Coordinates of C-alpha atoms in Angstrom, one line a residue:
Chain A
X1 CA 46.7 -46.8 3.7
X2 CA 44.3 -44.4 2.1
X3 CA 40.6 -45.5 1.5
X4 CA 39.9 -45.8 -2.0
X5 CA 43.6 -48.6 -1.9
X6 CA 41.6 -50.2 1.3
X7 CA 38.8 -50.6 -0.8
X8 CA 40.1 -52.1 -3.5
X9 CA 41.3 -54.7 -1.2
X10 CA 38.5 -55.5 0.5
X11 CA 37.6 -59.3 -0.6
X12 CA 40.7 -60.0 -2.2
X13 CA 43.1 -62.4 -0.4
X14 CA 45.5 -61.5 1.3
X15 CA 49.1 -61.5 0.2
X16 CA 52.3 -62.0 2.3
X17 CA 54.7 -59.7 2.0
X18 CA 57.6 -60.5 0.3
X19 CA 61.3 -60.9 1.9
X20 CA 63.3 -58.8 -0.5
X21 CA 61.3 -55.9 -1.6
X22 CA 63.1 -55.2 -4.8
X23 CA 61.6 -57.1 -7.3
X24 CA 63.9 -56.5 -9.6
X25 CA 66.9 -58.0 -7.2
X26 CA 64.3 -60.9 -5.9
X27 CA 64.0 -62.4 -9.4
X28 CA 67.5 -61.7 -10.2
X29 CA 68.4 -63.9 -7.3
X30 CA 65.8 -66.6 -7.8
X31 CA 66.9 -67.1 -11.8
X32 CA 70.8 -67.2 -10.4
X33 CA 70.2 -69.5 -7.7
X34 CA 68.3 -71.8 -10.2
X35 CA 71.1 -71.2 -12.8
X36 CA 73.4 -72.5 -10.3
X37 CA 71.5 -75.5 -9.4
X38 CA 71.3 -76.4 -12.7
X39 CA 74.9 -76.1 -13.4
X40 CA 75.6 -77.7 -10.1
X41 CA 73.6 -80.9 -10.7
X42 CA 74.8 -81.3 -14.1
X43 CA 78.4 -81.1 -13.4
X44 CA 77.9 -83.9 -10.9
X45 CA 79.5 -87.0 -12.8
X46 CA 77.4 -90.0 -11.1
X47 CA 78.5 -93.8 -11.8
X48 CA 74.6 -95.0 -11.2
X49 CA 76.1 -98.5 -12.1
X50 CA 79.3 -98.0 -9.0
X51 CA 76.7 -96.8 -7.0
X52 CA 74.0 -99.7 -7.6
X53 CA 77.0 -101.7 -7.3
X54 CA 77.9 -100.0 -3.8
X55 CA 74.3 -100.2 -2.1
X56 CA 74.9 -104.1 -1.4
X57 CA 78.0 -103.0 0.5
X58 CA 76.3 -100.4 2.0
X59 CA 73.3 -102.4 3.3
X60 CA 76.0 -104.8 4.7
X61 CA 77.8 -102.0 6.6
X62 CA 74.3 -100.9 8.1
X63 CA 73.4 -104.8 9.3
X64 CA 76.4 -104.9 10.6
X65 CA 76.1 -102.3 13.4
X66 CA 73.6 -104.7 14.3
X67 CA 76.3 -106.8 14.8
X68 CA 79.6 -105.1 15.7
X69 CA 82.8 -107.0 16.2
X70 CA 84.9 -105.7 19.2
X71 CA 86.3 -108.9 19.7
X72 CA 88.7 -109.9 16.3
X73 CA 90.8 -106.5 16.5
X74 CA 89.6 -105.5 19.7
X75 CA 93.9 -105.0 20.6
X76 CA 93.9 -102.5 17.8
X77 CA 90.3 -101.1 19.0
X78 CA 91.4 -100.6 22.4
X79 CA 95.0 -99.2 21.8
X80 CA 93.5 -96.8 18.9
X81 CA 91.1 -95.3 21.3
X82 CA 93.5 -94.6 24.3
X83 CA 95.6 -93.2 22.3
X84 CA 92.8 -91.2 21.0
X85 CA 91.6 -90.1 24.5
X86 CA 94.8 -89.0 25.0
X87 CA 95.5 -86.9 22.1
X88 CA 92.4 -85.5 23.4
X89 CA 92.8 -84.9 27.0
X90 CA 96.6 -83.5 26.5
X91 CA 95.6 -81.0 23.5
X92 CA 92.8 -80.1 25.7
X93 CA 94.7 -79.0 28.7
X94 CA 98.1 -77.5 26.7
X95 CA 95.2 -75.3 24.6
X96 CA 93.2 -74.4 27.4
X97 CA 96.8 -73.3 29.2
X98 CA 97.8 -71.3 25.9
X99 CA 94.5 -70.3 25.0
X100 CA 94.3 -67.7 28.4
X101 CA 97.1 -65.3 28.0
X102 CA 96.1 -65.6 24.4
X103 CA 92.4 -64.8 24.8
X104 CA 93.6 -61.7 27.4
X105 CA 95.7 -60.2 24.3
X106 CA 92.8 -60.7 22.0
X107 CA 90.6 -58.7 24.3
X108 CA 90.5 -55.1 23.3
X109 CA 89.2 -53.7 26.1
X110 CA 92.6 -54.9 28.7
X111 CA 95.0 -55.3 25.8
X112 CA 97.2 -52.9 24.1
X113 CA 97.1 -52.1 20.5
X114 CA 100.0 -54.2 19.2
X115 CA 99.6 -57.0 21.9
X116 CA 95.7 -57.1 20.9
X117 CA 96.7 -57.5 16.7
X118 CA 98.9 -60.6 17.3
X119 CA 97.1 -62.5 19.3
X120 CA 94.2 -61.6 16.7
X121 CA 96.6 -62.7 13.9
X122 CA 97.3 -66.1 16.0
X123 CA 93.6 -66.5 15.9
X124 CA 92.8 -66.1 12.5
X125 CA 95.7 -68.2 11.4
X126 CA 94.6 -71.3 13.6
X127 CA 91.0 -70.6 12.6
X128 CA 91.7 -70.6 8.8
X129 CA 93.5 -73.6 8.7
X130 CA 91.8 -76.6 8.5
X131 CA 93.2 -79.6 11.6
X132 CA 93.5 -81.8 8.8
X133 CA 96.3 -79.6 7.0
X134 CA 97.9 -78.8 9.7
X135 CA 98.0 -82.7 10.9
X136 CA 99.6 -83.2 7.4
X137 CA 102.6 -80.0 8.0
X138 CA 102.7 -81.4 11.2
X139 CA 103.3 -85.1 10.6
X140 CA 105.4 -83.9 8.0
X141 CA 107.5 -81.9 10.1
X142 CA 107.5 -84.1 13.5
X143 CA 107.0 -87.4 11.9
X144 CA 104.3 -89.8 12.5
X145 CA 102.7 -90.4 16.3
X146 CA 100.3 -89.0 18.3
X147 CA 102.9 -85.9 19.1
X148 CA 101.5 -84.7 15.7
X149 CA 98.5 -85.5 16.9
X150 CA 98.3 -83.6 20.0
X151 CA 100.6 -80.4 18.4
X152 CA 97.3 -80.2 15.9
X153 CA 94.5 -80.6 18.0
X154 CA 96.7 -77.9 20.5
X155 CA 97.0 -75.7 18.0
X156 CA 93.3 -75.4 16.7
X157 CA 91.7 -75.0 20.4
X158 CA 93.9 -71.8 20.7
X159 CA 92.0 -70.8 17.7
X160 CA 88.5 -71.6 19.0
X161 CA 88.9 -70.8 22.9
X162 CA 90.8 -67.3 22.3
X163 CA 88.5 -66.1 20.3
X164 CA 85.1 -66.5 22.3
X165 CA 86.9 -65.9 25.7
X166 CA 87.8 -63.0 24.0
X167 CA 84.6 -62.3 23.2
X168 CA 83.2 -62.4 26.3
X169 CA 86.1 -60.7 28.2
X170 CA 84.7 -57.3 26.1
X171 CA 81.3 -58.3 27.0
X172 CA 81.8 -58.0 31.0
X173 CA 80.9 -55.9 32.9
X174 CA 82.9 -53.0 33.6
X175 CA 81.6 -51.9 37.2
X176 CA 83.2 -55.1 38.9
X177 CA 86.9 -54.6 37.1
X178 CA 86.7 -50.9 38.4
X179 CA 85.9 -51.4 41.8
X180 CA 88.6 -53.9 41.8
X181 CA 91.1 -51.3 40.4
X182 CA 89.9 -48.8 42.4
X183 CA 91.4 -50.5 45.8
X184 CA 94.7 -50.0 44.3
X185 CA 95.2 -54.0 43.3
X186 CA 97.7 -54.7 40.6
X187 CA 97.7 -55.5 37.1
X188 CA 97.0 -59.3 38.0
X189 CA 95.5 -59.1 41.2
X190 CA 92.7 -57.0 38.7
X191 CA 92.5 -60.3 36.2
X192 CA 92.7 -62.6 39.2
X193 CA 89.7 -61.1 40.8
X194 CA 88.0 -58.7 38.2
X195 CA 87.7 -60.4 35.3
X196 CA 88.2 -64.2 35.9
X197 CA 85.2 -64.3 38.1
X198 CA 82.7 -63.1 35.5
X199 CA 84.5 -65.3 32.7
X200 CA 85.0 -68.4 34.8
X201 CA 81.5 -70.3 34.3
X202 CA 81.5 -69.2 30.2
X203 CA 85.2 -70.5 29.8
X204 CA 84.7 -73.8 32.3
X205 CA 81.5 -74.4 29.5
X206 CA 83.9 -73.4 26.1
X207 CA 86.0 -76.0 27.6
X208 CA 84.2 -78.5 27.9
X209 CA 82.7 -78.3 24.7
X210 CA 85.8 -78.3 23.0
X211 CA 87.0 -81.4 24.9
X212 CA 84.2 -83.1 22.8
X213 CA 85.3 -81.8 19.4
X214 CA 88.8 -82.4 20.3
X215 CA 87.9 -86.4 20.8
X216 CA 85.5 -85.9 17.6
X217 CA 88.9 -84.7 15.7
X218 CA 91.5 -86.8 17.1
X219 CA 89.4 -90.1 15.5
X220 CA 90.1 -88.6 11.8
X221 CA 93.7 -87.2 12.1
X222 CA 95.2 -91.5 12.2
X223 CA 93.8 -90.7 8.6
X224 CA 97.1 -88.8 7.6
X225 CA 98.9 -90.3 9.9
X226 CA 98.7 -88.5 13.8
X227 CA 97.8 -91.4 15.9
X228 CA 94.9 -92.6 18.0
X229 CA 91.7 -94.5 16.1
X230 CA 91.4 -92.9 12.9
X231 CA 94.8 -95.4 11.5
X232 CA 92.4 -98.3 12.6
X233 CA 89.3 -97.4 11.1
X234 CA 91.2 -96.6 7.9
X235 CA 92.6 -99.8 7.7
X236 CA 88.8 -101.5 8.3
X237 CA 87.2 -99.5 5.6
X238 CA 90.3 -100.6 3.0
X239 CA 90.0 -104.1 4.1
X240 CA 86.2 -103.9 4.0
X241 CA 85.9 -105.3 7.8
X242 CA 82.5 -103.5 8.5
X243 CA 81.8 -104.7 11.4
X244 CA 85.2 -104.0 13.0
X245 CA 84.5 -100.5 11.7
X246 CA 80.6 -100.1 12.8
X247 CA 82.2 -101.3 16.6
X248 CA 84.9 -98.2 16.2
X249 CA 81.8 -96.3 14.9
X250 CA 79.8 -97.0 18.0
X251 CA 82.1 -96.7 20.6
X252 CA 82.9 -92.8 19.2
X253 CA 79.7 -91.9 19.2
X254 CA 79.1 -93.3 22.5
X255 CA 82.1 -91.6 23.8
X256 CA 80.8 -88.5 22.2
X257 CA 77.2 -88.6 23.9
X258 CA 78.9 -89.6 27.5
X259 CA 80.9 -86.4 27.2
X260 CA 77.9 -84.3 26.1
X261 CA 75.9 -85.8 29.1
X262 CA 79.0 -85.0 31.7
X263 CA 79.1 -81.6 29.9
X264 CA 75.7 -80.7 30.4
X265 CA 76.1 -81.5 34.1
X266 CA 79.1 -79.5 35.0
X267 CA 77.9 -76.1 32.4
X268 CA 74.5 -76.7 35.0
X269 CA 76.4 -76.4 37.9
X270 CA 79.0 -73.5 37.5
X271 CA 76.2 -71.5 35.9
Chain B
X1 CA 82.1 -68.5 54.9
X2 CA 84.5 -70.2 57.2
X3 CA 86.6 -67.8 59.6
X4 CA 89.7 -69.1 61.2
X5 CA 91.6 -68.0 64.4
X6 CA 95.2 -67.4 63.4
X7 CA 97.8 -68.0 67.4
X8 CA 96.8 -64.3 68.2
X9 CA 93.2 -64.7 68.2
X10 CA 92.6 -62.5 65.6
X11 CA 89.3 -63.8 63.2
X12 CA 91.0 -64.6 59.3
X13 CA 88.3 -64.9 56.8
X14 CA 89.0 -67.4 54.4
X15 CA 87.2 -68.2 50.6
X16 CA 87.2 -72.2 51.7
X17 CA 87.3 -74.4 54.9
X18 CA 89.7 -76.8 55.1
X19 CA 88.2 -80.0 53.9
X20 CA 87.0 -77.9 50.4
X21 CA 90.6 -76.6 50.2
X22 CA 92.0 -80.2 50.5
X23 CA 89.7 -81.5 48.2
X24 CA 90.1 -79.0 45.3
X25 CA 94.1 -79.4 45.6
X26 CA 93.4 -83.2 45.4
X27 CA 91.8 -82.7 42.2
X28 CA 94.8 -80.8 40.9
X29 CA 96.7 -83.3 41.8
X30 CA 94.9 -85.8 40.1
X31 CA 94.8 -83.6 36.8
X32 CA 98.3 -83.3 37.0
X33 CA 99.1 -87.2 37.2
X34 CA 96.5 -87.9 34.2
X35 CA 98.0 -85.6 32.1
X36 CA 101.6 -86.8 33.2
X37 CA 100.6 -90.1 32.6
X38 CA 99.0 -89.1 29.2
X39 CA 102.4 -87.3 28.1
X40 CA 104.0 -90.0 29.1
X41 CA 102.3 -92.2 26.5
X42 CA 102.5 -89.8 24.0
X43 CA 106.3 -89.5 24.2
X44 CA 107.0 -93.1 24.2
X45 CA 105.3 -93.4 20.8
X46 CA 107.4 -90.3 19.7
X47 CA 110.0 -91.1 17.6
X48 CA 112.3 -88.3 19.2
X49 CA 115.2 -88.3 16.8
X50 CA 112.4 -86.9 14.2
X51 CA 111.5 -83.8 16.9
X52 CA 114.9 -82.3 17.2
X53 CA 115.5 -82.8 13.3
X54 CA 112.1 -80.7 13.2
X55 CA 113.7 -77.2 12.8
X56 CA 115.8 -78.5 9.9
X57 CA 113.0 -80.3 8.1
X58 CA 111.2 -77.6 8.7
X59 CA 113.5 -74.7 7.2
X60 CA 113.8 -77.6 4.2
X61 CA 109.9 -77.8 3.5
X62 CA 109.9 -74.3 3.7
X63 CA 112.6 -73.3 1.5
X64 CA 111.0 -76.1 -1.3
X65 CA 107.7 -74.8 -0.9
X66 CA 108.4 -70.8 -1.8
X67 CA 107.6 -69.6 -4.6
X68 CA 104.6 -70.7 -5.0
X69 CA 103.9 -72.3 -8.4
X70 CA 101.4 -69.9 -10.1
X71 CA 101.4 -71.5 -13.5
X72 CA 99.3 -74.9 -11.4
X73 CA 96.4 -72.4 -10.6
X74 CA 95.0 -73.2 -14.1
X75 CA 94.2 -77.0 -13.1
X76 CA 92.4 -75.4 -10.0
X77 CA 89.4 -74.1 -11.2
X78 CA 87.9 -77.1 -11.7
X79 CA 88.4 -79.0 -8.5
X80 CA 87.4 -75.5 -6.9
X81 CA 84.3 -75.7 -8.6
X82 CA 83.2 -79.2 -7.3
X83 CA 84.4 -78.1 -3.6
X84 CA 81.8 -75.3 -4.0
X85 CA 79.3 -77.7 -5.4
X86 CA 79.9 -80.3 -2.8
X87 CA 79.7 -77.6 0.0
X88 CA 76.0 -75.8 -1.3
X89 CA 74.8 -78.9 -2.5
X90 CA 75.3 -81.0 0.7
X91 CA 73.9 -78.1 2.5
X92 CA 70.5 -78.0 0.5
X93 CA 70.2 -82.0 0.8
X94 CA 71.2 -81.9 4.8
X95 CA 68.5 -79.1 5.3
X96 CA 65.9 -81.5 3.4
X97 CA 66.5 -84.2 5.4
X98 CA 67.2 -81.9 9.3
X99 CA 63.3 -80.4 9.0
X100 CA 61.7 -83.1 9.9
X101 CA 63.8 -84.6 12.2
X102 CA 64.1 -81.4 13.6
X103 CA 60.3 -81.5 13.8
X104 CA 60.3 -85.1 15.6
X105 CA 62.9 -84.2 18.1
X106 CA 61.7 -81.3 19.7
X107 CA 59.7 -81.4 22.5
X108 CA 56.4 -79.2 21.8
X109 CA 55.9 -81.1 18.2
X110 CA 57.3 -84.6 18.4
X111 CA 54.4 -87.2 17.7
X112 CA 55.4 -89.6 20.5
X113 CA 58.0 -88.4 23.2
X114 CA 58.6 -91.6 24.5
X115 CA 59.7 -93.5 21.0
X116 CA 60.1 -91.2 17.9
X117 CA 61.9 -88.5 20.2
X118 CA 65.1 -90.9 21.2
X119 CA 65.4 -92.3 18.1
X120 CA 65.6 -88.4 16.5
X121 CA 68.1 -87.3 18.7
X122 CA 70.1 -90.1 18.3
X123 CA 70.4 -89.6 14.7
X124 CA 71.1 -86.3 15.6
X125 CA 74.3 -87.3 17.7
X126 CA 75.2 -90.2 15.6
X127 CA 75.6 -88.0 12.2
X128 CA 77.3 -85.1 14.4
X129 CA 79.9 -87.3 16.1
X130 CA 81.4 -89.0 12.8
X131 CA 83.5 -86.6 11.3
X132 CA 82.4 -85.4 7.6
X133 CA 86.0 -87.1 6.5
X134 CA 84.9 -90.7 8.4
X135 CA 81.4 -90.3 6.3
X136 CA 83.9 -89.8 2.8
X137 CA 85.9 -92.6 3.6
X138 CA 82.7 -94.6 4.6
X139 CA 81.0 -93.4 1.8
X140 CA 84.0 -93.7 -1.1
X141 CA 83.7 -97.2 0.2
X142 CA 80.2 -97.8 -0.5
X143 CA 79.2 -95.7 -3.5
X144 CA 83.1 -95.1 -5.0
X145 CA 85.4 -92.3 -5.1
X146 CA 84.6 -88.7 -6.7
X147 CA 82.3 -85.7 -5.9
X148 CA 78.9 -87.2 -5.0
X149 CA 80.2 -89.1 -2.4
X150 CA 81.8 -86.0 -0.8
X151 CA 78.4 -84.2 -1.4
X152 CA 76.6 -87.6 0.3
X153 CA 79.2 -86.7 3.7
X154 CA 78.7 -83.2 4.0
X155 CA 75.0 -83.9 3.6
X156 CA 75.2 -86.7 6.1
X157 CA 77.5 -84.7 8.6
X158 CA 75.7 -81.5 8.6
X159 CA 72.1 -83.5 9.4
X160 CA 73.1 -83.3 13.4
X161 CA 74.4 -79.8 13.3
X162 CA 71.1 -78.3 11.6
X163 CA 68.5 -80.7 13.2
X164 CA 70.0 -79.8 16.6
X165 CA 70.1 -76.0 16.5
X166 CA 66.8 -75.6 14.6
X167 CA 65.3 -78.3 17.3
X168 CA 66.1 -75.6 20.0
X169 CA 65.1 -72.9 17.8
X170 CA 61.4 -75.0 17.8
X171 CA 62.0 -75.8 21.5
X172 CA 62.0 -71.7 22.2
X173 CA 58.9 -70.2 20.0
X174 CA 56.5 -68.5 21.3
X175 CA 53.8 -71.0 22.2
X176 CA 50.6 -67.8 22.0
X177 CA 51.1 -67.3 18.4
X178 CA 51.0 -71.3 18.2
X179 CA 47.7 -70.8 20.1
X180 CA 46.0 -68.4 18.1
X181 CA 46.6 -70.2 15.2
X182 CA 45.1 -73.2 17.1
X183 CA 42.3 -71.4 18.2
X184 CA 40.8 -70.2 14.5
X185 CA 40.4 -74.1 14.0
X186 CA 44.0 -74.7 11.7
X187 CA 44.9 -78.6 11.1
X188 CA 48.1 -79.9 12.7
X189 CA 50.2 -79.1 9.3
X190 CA 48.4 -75.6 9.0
X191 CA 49.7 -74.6 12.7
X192 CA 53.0 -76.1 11.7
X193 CA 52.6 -73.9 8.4
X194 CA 51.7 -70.6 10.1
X195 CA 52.0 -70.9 13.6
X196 CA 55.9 -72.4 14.3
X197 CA 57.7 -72.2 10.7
X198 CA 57.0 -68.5 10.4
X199 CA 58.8 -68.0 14.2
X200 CA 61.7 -70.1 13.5
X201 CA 62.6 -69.0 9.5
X202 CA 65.3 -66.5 10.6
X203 CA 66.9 -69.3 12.7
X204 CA 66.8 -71.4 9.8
X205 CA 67.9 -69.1 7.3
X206 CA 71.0 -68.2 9.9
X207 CA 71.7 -72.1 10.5
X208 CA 71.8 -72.5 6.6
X209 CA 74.5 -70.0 6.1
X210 CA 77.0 -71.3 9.2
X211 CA 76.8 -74.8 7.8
X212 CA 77.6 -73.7 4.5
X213 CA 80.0 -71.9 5.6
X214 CA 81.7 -74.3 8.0
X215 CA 80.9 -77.0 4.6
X216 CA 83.3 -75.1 2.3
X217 CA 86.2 -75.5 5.0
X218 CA 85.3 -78.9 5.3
X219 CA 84.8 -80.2 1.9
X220 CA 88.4 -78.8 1.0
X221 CA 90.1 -81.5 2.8
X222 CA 87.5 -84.7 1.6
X223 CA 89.7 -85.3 -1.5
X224 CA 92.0 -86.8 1.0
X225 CA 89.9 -89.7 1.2
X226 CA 89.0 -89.9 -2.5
X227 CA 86.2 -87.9 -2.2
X228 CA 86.7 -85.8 -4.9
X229 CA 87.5 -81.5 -5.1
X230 CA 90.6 -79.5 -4.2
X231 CA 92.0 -82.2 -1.8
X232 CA 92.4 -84.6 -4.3
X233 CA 95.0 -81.9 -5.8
X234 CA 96.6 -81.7 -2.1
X235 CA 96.9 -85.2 -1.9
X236 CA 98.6 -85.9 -5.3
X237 CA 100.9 -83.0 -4.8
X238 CA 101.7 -84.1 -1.1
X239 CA 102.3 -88.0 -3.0
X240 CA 104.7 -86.4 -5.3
X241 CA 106.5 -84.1 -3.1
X242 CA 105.3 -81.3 -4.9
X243 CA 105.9 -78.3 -2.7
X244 CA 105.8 -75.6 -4.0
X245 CA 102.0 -76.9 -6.0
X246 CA 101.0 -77.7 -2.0
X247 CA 101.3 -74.0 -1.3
X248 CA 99.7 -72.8 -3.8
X249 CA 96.5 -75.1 -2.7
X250 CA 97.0 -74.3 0.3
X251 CA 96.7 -70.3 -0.6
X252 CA 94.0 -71.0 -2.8
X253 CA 91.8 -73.1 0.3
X254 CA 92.7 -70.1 2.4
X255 CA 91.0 -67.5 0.2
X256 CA 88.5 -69.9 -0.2
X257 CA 87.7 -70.4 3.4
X258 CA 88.0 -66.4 4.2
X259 CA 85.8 -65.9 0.9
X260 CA 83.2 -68.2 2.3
X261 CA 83.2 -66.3 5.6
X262 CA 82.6 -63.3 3.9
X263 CA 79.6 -64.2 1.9
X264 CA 78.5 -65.6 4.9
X265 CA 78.9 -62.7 7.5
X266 CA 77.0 -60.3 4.7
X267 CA 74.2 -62.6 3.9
X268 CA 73.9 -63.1 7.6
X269 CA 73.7 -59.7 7.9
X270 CA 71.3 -58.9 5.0
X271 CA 68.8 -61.5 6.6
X272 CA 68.9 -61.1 10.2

């Protein structure tokens, strides 16, 4: 900065700098982004008189997690949520199982070309698609029941668990897989003690993260029709039994926070 | 590490004694009955018949469903409109509301540890453990079916996922910067102001694109529930059969979903 700019500055406040330099592009973004908004807000069709009508139901749902019933369709409660846990627990282990060899291809520092494109293609497919529409080809395809359920959930952790053990397969380091290869070991001998080693804390972590989304998941696919609770909360919202839905309510989410706890204890210990 | 002698006397080194070997192949064990068992009950409630058929049924929806029917796209653009408005909007609301519990569940700015902390985080697992389409149905319920409601669950759902990664981003600053603002005599809100918001904006700005992006896949599916947008279209096509109209939703969510990840990745890029 020159002196005669430095002394024009002197007393004046100072200014913070701002984000997009280009003032031209800054307002043009600003003025679209409020355009948007605009249009946005105003294409929002509102029933103020529904909703008014609503917030006495609404304020009765929120009492009434002061006062959950487990008891009236607690057969229903309790059958819903096994069957939940085991969605969970099955799609969990078959994913994990599919997920490796998966995750190996999609690596492209041990895979081959072609190998490493599938496995990417796999990935992308079961990360595009929403578990919802799947659930819905799949029930469609298998008929109802939790098999649907489980083929879903199964399906979208190959997604999620290839591609960040992937990941971190090309992050490792390269020194440990070479002195490994270097004492003549084989092709999986190399994985066995090369590469699984340095992965093994990351991947014990990924899956036990994806355990929890897994339960989170398998409580909405009863919506369409794939077993476990989400038939029964459906059937609680239609009949407007809030309290037997605010008991469903609470026991997910305390499922959900018992998993994150037990989570949080084993990612401690392997790392 | 434990040695063993093998009938030679040689020394065999070994990764486990005995008693760790025994019990890590008793917790296989044990994994292998639970998820026996859990198979089990998964193919009793299996109406078999259905899975053989699958293949068939399969091949059947498939030949239905191709071509796709183009000539629906015109009824699209609409219900693709509100799905992009239930998504950006019920980002912006979720962020409104995630600041301040942000700001009360982290542990360097939380008022009272002991009773406004719990009560933020559990607000922050309560919203993320219901699934954005439990909120629509909850929400159609309570306030009736079209796009606000779907707008009120994304908001709702996405509270958790913002609050909890900007509360780490707060838990991490650097605390000298907080001090120095401290130090020239600033107010509480003016070392919130200077001192912590201008250390966790890139979080915040990164935080705001993932959830919107991770919003558009979601709010595509709501109109299942009667929450207005594209799955409404999905769902009264799937009602009536209407195969070769569920493919072309189903192409048109794709390209919305890889769109979104686009925008996403670049303005990620452009800001951090």
């Amino acid at each position: 900065m020159s002196a005669v700019t430095l002394d024009d500055r002197l007393g004046t406040r100072w200014k913070k700098p701002p984000l997009i330099s280009n003032s031209t592009l800054r307002w043009g973004l600003m003025i679209g982004a409020l355009i948007y908004l605009v249009l946005a807000i105003a294409s929002l069709d509102v029933n103020w008189a529904r909703v008014a009508e609503g917030l006495s139901r609404g304020w009765a749902f929120v009492t009434s997690f002061f006062n959950p019933d487990f008891v009236s369709r607690g057969s229903d409660i309790w059958d819903g949520i096994l069957e939940s846990v085991i969605i969970t627990i099955t799609s969990t282990i078959v994913g994990i199982a599919i997920s490796i060899p998966i995750g190996l291809g999609a690596a492209r520092n041990i895979a081959p070309l072609p190998i490493y494109l599938i496995c990417r293609g796999i990935v992308a497919l079961s990360r595009a698609l929403n578990e919802i529409i799947v659930a819905i080809l799949l029930v469609a395809i298998f008929g109802f029941g939790p098999l649907a359920g489980f083929l879903t959930l199964s399906f979208a952790t190959i997604g999620f668990l290839s591609k960040l053990l992937a990941e971190d397969i090309e992050e490792m380091s390269k020194v440990q897989a070479e002195a490994i290869r270097a004492t003549g070991a084989s092709w999986l001998q190399w994985i066995n003690y090369g590469v699984q080693p340095q992965v093994m804390p990351r991947l014990i972590g990924l899956s036990m993260y994806r355990l929890d989304i897994n339960f989170r998941e398998s409580a909405v696919l009863g919506l369409v029709g794939a077993g476990g609770i989400g038939a029964t909360l459906n059937t609680a919202f239609d009949r407007y039994e809030f309290d037997t839905a605010a008991a469903i309510l609470l026991i997910i989410i305390v499922t959900v926070m018992v998993l994150e706890y037990l989570s949080g204890i084993i990612r401690a210990k392997v790392q | 590490m434990p040695v063993s002698q093998n009938a030679k006397g040689a020394k065999v080194w070994q990764l486990r004694d005995r008693n760790q070997t025994l019990i890590r192949w008793s917790g296989y064990l044990v994994a292998v009955a639970v998820f026996m068992w859990c198979w089990q009950r998964i193919s009793e409630a299996t109406t078999w018949f259905f899975v053989w058929d699958a293949p068939r049924i399969a091949a059947d929806i498939g030949g239905r469903a191709w071509p796709p029917r183009w000539s629906y796209l015109d009824n699209l653009w609409a219900p693709l409109w509100d799905t992009l408005n239930m998504a950006t909007l019920g980002t912006l609301l979720a962020l409104v509301m995630a600041v301040p519990i942000a700001f009360l569940a982290a542990r360097n700015t939380t008022p009272s540890a002991v009773f406004i902390r719990p009560i933020a985080l559990f607000i922050i697992v309560a919203t993320r453990s219901i699934n954005s389409l439990i909120w629509a149905l909850l929400l159609v319920a309570i306030i009736g079916p079209g796009v606000f409601a779907g707008l009120m669950a994304i908001a709702f759902r996405s509270i958790g996922f913002c609050a909890k990664l900007l509360y780490e981003a707060i838990e991490e600053i650097d605390e000298k910067q907080v001090e120095a603002i401290t130090a020239t005599g600033a107010s509480r809100w003016q070392v919130m102001a200077y001192g912590i918001v201008p250390q966790i904006m890139p979080a915040f700005a990164g935080i705001s694109v993932f959830r919107w992006d991770i919003n558009i896949r979601e709010s595509t599916v709501l109109g299942l529930v009667g929450a207005g947008g594209i799955g409404l279209q999905l769902q009264s096509s799937l009602n009536t059969l209407a195969w070769p109209q569920v493919t072309l939703i189903l192409i048109v969510i794709l390209a919305a979903v890889v769109a979104g990840e686009w925008i996403s990745a670049k303005v990620r890029g452009a800001i951090i």
